[in-house]
Amino acid sequence: MLSSCLCAAAESGTSRIPVAEPWWKGAVIYEIFVRSFQDSNGDGIGDLNGITSRLDYLRDLGVDAIWLTPCYPSPLIDFGYDVADYKAIAPEYGTLADFDRLVAEARKRNIRIMLDLVLNHTSDKHAWFQESRASVNSAKRNWYSWQDGKAGGLPPNDWKSEFRGSAWTLDAATGQYYFHRFWPEQPDLNWRNPEVRNAMFDVVRFWLKRGLAGFRLDAVPSMFEDPNIASPSESFDQMPETHQVLRQLRAVVDEFPGDRLLLGETYTNNAAELASWYGKGNEIHLPLNFQFDLVNHVSAPEFRQRLADEQHNLPKAWPAHFLSSHDQSRQIDRYRDGAHDEAIAKLMATLLLTARGTPVMNYGEEIGMRTMTPTRVEDVRDMDGIRNWPEKKGRDGERTPMQWNEEATAGFSNAKPWLPVPPNTTTINVAAEQTDPSSLLNFYKQLTRARRSSAALKYGTYHEMDAGDPDILAFVRKDGVSNQRVLIVLNMSPNPRTAKFPALVGQKMRALVNTGGRNADAADDGIRLSSFGAVVLELK
Ligand code: NOJ
Ligand code: CA
């Protein structure tokens, strides 16, 4: 369906009030898997000082905020998502002083730093759990979920862990089972206990006082389980109490000036469920839309459907999108067809960076880093691959060292990197792409520059424009204050296509970004797009 009004005059009801928008609305957020970005001290492990040394690169790329995967002390059963101390930096990643320096150096470049907050569970080595498991009478017993087993040496019920097997592990010393949504080494906190809430809110204040811009909240939908332990394994998540905690957490974050951000790992079944994570504007600022990245092939109808779902379910709320993360194969491997890989990478980058909402990139996607899945169990480092081999190969493939140059260690380290460097670093690397004007890296820079210069791309409303075309996804972003309008046309097919927009006949246009669209500035006869071509046009 064609959009409502594309006229230059502001429509009532869609105008943006000219107030300063929170920084995160127009931002590009960049995820860094800390262990894999840059090693600074020659131990083969990425660290905070390494990231600080690469801030100029991130500034030039157009990054506004960095989300660091967990860098707290951890036994690394789940690469940091098993936190042993929430108020420290793991020695292999640096010190609190290094963290402060990273925040300060980033600020000089207008880049904000965010941390990952693992709310659902701690490490079994965390002092809280050690105390909890010490005795059934421990003052912290009720900080975790303990239950008696069933007769016959069985766990309390059949609830399954996300990674493998039962979600209950017997603690032989005290004879009770504890609940773990993930690995046994990741016991779930009992969020019904106000002491747990206060302890975690104390952690939140600790980091916000240090100048942190916000948190990515891990595994939000898993925080509460059904108190009725007879409920089936498929439906033990309990949302209502999670919302209460999120409102409390939001109030803590709002104690601090500067629009501190909550970005949520909110895996949901549909966009309607996603809407609930915003609360009444008093819970998560940016719940990530997992429906978007679930489209694992280039498809105009499917992405159009996801964008329409958002329009329908989140007309007022601000979406957040991503196409890759440290938990799933790299986007180029999910979308490429073997014949037009580079064009497809640029097309998908254009979608991510022009859709209404805040884009969250994953480190290395800007140079087209590929997934390198281990082929031998002895090479695997992720427990999900080690313990579940060969059914699961783990997530090492998308966590390989950042490819800075063509050397054997990719410029990541001068020692042996903790994970092997993909051999394709000889051709896929920052140094090579920096000098090639048509590279994917330089294309991402064009996109972030276009966003920065355009209120419509940053804050604009969304208007569908393609009338259900099977190949072309097209939409207009329109800013209600400046009335700037930008047309995005994406050919999601290998066939060269001409996109016609009768509503725009006579309209003057200026290309902000163009990967092979011809006739883009005089579109009356249609915009001719090459295979998987993308154009971003300001409507004059
Ligand atoms: C989601 C994180 O992204 C993932 O890496 C981790 O294994 C689980 N949460 C458990 O914390
Ligand atoms: Ca290091």
mmCIF file with all atom_site columns, C-alpha atoms in Angstrom, residues 162-234:
data_model
loop_
_atom_site.group_PDB
_atom_site.id
_atom_site.type_symbol
_atom_site.label_atom_id
_atom_site.label_alt_id
_atom_site.label_comp_id
_atom_site.label_asym_id
_atom_site.label_entity_id
_atom_site.label_seq_id
_atom_site.pdbx_PDB_ins_code
_atom_site.Cartn_x
_atom_site.Cartn_y
_atom_site.Cartn_z
_atom_site.occupancy
_atom_site.B_iso_or_equiv
_atom_site.pdbx_formal_charge
_atom_site.auth_seq_id
_atom_site.auth_comp_id
_atom_site.auth_asym_id
_atom_site.auth_atom_id
_atom_site.pdbx_PDB_model_num
ATOM 1  C CA . GLU A 1 162 ? 18.590 -23.103 26.889 1.00 0.00 ? 162 GLU A CA 1
ATOM 2  C CA . PHE A 1 163 ? 21.905 -24.796 26.168 1.00 0.00 ? 163 PHE A CA 1
ATOM 3  C CA . ARG A 1 164 ? 21.453 -28.462 27.082 1.00 0.00 ? 164 ARG A CA 1
ATOM 4  C CA . GLY A 1 165 ? 19.548 -30.820 29.354 1.00 0.00 ? 165 GLY A CA 1
ATOM 5  C CA . SER A 1 166 ? 17.660 -30.106 32.553 1.00 0.00 ? 166 SER A CA 1
ATOM 6  C CA . ALA A 1 167 ? 17.492 -26.555 33.914 1.00 0.00 ? 167 ALA A CA 1
ATOM 7  C CA . TRP A 1 168 ? 18.071 -27.949 37.414 1.00 0.00 ? 168 TRP A CA 1
ATOM 8  C CA . THR A 1 169 ? 21.330 -29.072 38.993 1.00 0.00 ? 169 THR A CA 1
ATOM 9  C CA . LEU A 1 170 ? 21.592 -30.904 42.284 1.00 0.00 ? 170 LEU A CA 1
ATOM 10 C CA . ASP A 1 171 ? 23.829 -29.340 44.891 1.00 0.00 ? 171 ASP A CA 1
ATOM 11 C CA . ALA A 1 172 ? 25.010 -32.487 46.667 1.00 0.00 ? 172 ALA A CA 1
ATOM 12 C CA . ALA A 1 173 ? 26.093 -30.697 49.857 1.00 0.00 ? 173 ALA A CA 1
ATOM 13 C CA . THR A 1 174 ? 22.682 -29.224 50.659 1.00 0.00 ? 174 THR A CA 1
ATOM 14 C CA . GLY A 1 175 ? 20.561 -31.810 48.812 1.00 0.00 ? 175 GLY A CA 1
ATOM 15 C CA . GLN A 1 176 ? 18.537 -29.243 46.839 1.00 0.00 ? 176 GLN A CA 1
ATOM 16 C CA . TYR A 1 177 ? 18.402 -28.330 43.165 1.00 0.00 ? 177 TYR A CA 1
ATOM 17 C CA . TYR A 1 178 ? 19.100 -24.839 41.800 1.00 0.00 ? 178 TYR A CA 1
ATOM 18 C CA . PHE A 1 179 ? 17.582 -23.463 38.614 1.00 0.00 ? 179 PHE A CA 1
ATOM 19 C CA . HIS A 1 180 ? 19.658 -22.313 35.645 1.00 0.00 ? 180 HIS A CA 1
ATOM 20 C CA . ARG A 1 181 ? 18.143 -21.116 32.423 1.00 0.00 ? 181 ARG A CA 1
ATOM 21 C CA . PHE A 1 182 ? 21.550 -21.463 30.748 1.00 0.00 ? 182 PHE A CA 1
ATOM 22 C CA . TRP A 1 183 ? 24.571 -23.584 31.859 1.00 0.00 ? 183 TRP A CA 1
ATOM 23 C CA . PRO A 1 184 ? 24.734 -25.106 35.374 1.00 0.00 ? 184 PRO A CA 1
ATOM 24 C CA . GLU A 1 185 ? 27.575 -22.636 35.980 1.00 0.00 ? 185 GLU A CA 1
ATOM 25 C CA . GLN A 1 186 ? 25.054 -19.799 35.421 1.00 0.00 ? 186 GLN A CA 1
ATOM 26 C CA . PRO A 1 187 ? 22.552 -20.054 38.305 1.00 0.00 ? 187 PRO A CA 1
ATOM 27 C CA . ASP A 1 188 ? 19.473 -17.850 37.905 1.00 0.00 ? 188 ASP A CA 1
ATOM 28 C CA . LEU A 1 189 ? 19.025 -15.015 40.359 1.00 0.00 ? 189 LEU A CA 1
ATOM 29 C CA . ASN A 1 190 ? 15.733 -14.855 42.215 1.00 0.00 ? 190 ASN A CA 1
ATOM 30 C CA . TRP A 1 191 ? 14.388 -11.481 41.112 1.00 0.00 ? 191 TRP A CA 1
ATOM 31 C CA . ARG A 1 192 ? 11.375 -11.868 43.420 1.00 0.00 ? 192 ARG A CA 1
ATOM 32 C CA . ASN A 1 193 ? 13.791 -11.085 46.229 1.00 0.00 ? 193 ASN A CA 1
ATOM 33 C CA . PRO A 1 194 ? 14.078 -7.293  46.771 1.00 0.00 ? 194 PRO A CA 1
ATOM 34 C CA . GLU A 1 195 ? 17.636 -7.752  48.053 1.00 0.00 ? 195 GLU A CA 1
ATOM 35 C CA . VAL A 1 196 ? 18.646 -9.057  44.631 1.00 0.00 ? 196 VAL A CA 1
ATOM 36 C CA . ARG A 1 197 ? 17.040 -6.063  42.940 1.00 0.00 ? 197 ARG A CA 1
ATOM 37 C CA . ASN A 1 198 ? 18.810 -3.630  45.229 1.00 0.00 ? 198 ASN A CA 1
ATOM 38 C CA . ALA A 1 199 ? 22.162 -5.324  44.759 1.00 0.00 ? 199 ALA A CA 1
ATOM 39 C CA . MET A 1 200 ? 21.831 -5.144  40.979 1.00 0.00 ? 200 MET A CA 1
ATOM 40 C CA . PHE A 1 201 ? 20.591 -1.540  41.039 1.00 0.00 ? 201 PHE A CA 1
ATOM 41 C CA . ASP A 1 202 ? 23.664 -0.735  43.110 1.00 0.00 ? 202 ASP A CA 1
ATOM 42 C CA . VAL A 1 203 ? 25.769 -2.227  40.271 1.00 0.00 ? 203 VAL A CA 1
ATOM 43 C CA . VAL A 1 204 ? 23.894 -0.047  37.780 1.00 0.00 ? 204 VAL A CA 1
ATOM 44 C CA . ARG A 1 205 ? 24.631 3.106   39.765 1.00 0.00 ? 205 ARG A CA 1
ATOM 45 C CA . PHE A 1 206 ? 28.283 2.101   40.142 1.00 0.00 ? 206 PHE A CA 1
ATOM 46 C CA . TRP A 1 207 ? 28.802 2.169   36.360 1.00 0.00 ? 207 TRP A CA 1
ATOM 47 C CA . LEU A 1 208 ? 26.553 5.106   35.564 1.00 0.00 ? 208 LEU A CA 1
ATOM 48 C CA . LYS A 1 209 ? 28.525 7.207   38.054 1.00 0.00 ? 209 LYS A CA 1
ATOM 49 C CA . ARG A 1 210 ? 31.648 6.349   36.041 1.00 0.00 ? 210 ARG A CA 1
ATOM 50 C CA . GLY A 1 211 ? 30.121 7.929   32.965 1.00 0.00 ? 211 GLY A CA 1
ATOM 51 C CA . LEU A 1 212 ? 28.640 4.877   31.310 1.00 0.00 ? 212 LEU A CA 1
ATOM 52 C CA . ALA A 1 213 ? 26.051 5.797   28.648 1.00 0.00 ? 213 ALA A CA 1
ATOM 53 C CA . GLY A 1 214 ? 23.851 2.797   29.302 1.00 0.00 ? 214 GLY A CA 1
ATOM 54 C CA . PHE A 1 215 ? 23.468 -0.958  29.272 1.00 0.00 ? 215 PHE A CA 1
ATOM 55 C CA . ARG A 1 216 ? 22.598 -3.715  26.893 1.00 0.00 ? 216 ARG A CA 1
ATOM 56 C CA . LEU A 1 217 ? 20.365 -5.920  29.047 1.00 0.00 ? 217 LEU A CA 1
ATOM 57 C CA . ASP A 1 218 ? 21.044 -9.605  28.603 1.00 0.00 ? 218 ASP A CA 1
ATOM 58 C CA . ALA A 1 219 ? 18.270 -12.206 28.349 1.00 0.00 ? 219 ALA A CA 1
ATOM 59 C CA . VAL A 1 220 ? 15.469 -9.940  29.578 1.00 0.00 ? 220 VAL A CA 1
ATOM 60 C CA . PRO A 1 221 ? 12.538 -12.286 28.850 1.00 0.00 ? 221 PRO A CA 1
ATOM 61 C CA . SER A 1 222 ? 14.135 -15.005 30.998 1.00 0.00 ? 222 SER A CA 1
ATOM 62 C CA . MET A 1 223 ? 14.273 -13.131 34.292 1.00 0.00 ? 223 MET A CA 1
ATOM 63 C CA . PHE A 1 224 ? 11.202 -14.704 35.909 1.00 0.00 ? 224 PHE A CA 1
ATOM 64 C CA . GLU A 1 225 ? 9.884  -18.233 35.831 1.00 0.00 ? 225 GLU A CA 1
ATOM 65 C CA . ASP A 1 226 ? 6.387  -19.408 36.607 1.00 0.00 ? 226 ASP A CA 1
ATOM 66 C CA . PRO A 1 227 ? 6.117  -19.904 40.404 1.00 0.00 ? 227 PRO A CA 1
ATOM 67 C CA . ASN A 1 228 ? 3.970  -22.915 39.596 1.00 0.00 ? 228 ASN A CA 1
ATOM 68 C CA . ILE A 1 229 ? 6.694  -25.410 38.896 1.00 0.00 ? 229 ILE A CA 1
ATOM 69 C CA . ALA A 1 230 ? 4.145  -27.798 37.417 1.00 0.00 ? 230 ALA A CA 1
ATOM 70 C CA . SER A 1 231 ? 3.805  -25.573 34.329 1.00 0.00 ? 231 SER A CA 1
ATOM 71 C CA . PRO A 1 232 ? 5.158  -26.962 31.031 1.00 0.00 ? 232 PRO A CA 1
ATOM 72 C CA . SER A 1 233 ? 8.746  -26.320 29.972 1.00 0.00 ? 233 SER A CA 1
ATOM 73 C CA . GLU A 1 234 ? 7.686  -24.373 26.859 1.00 0.00 ? 234 GLU A CA 1
#
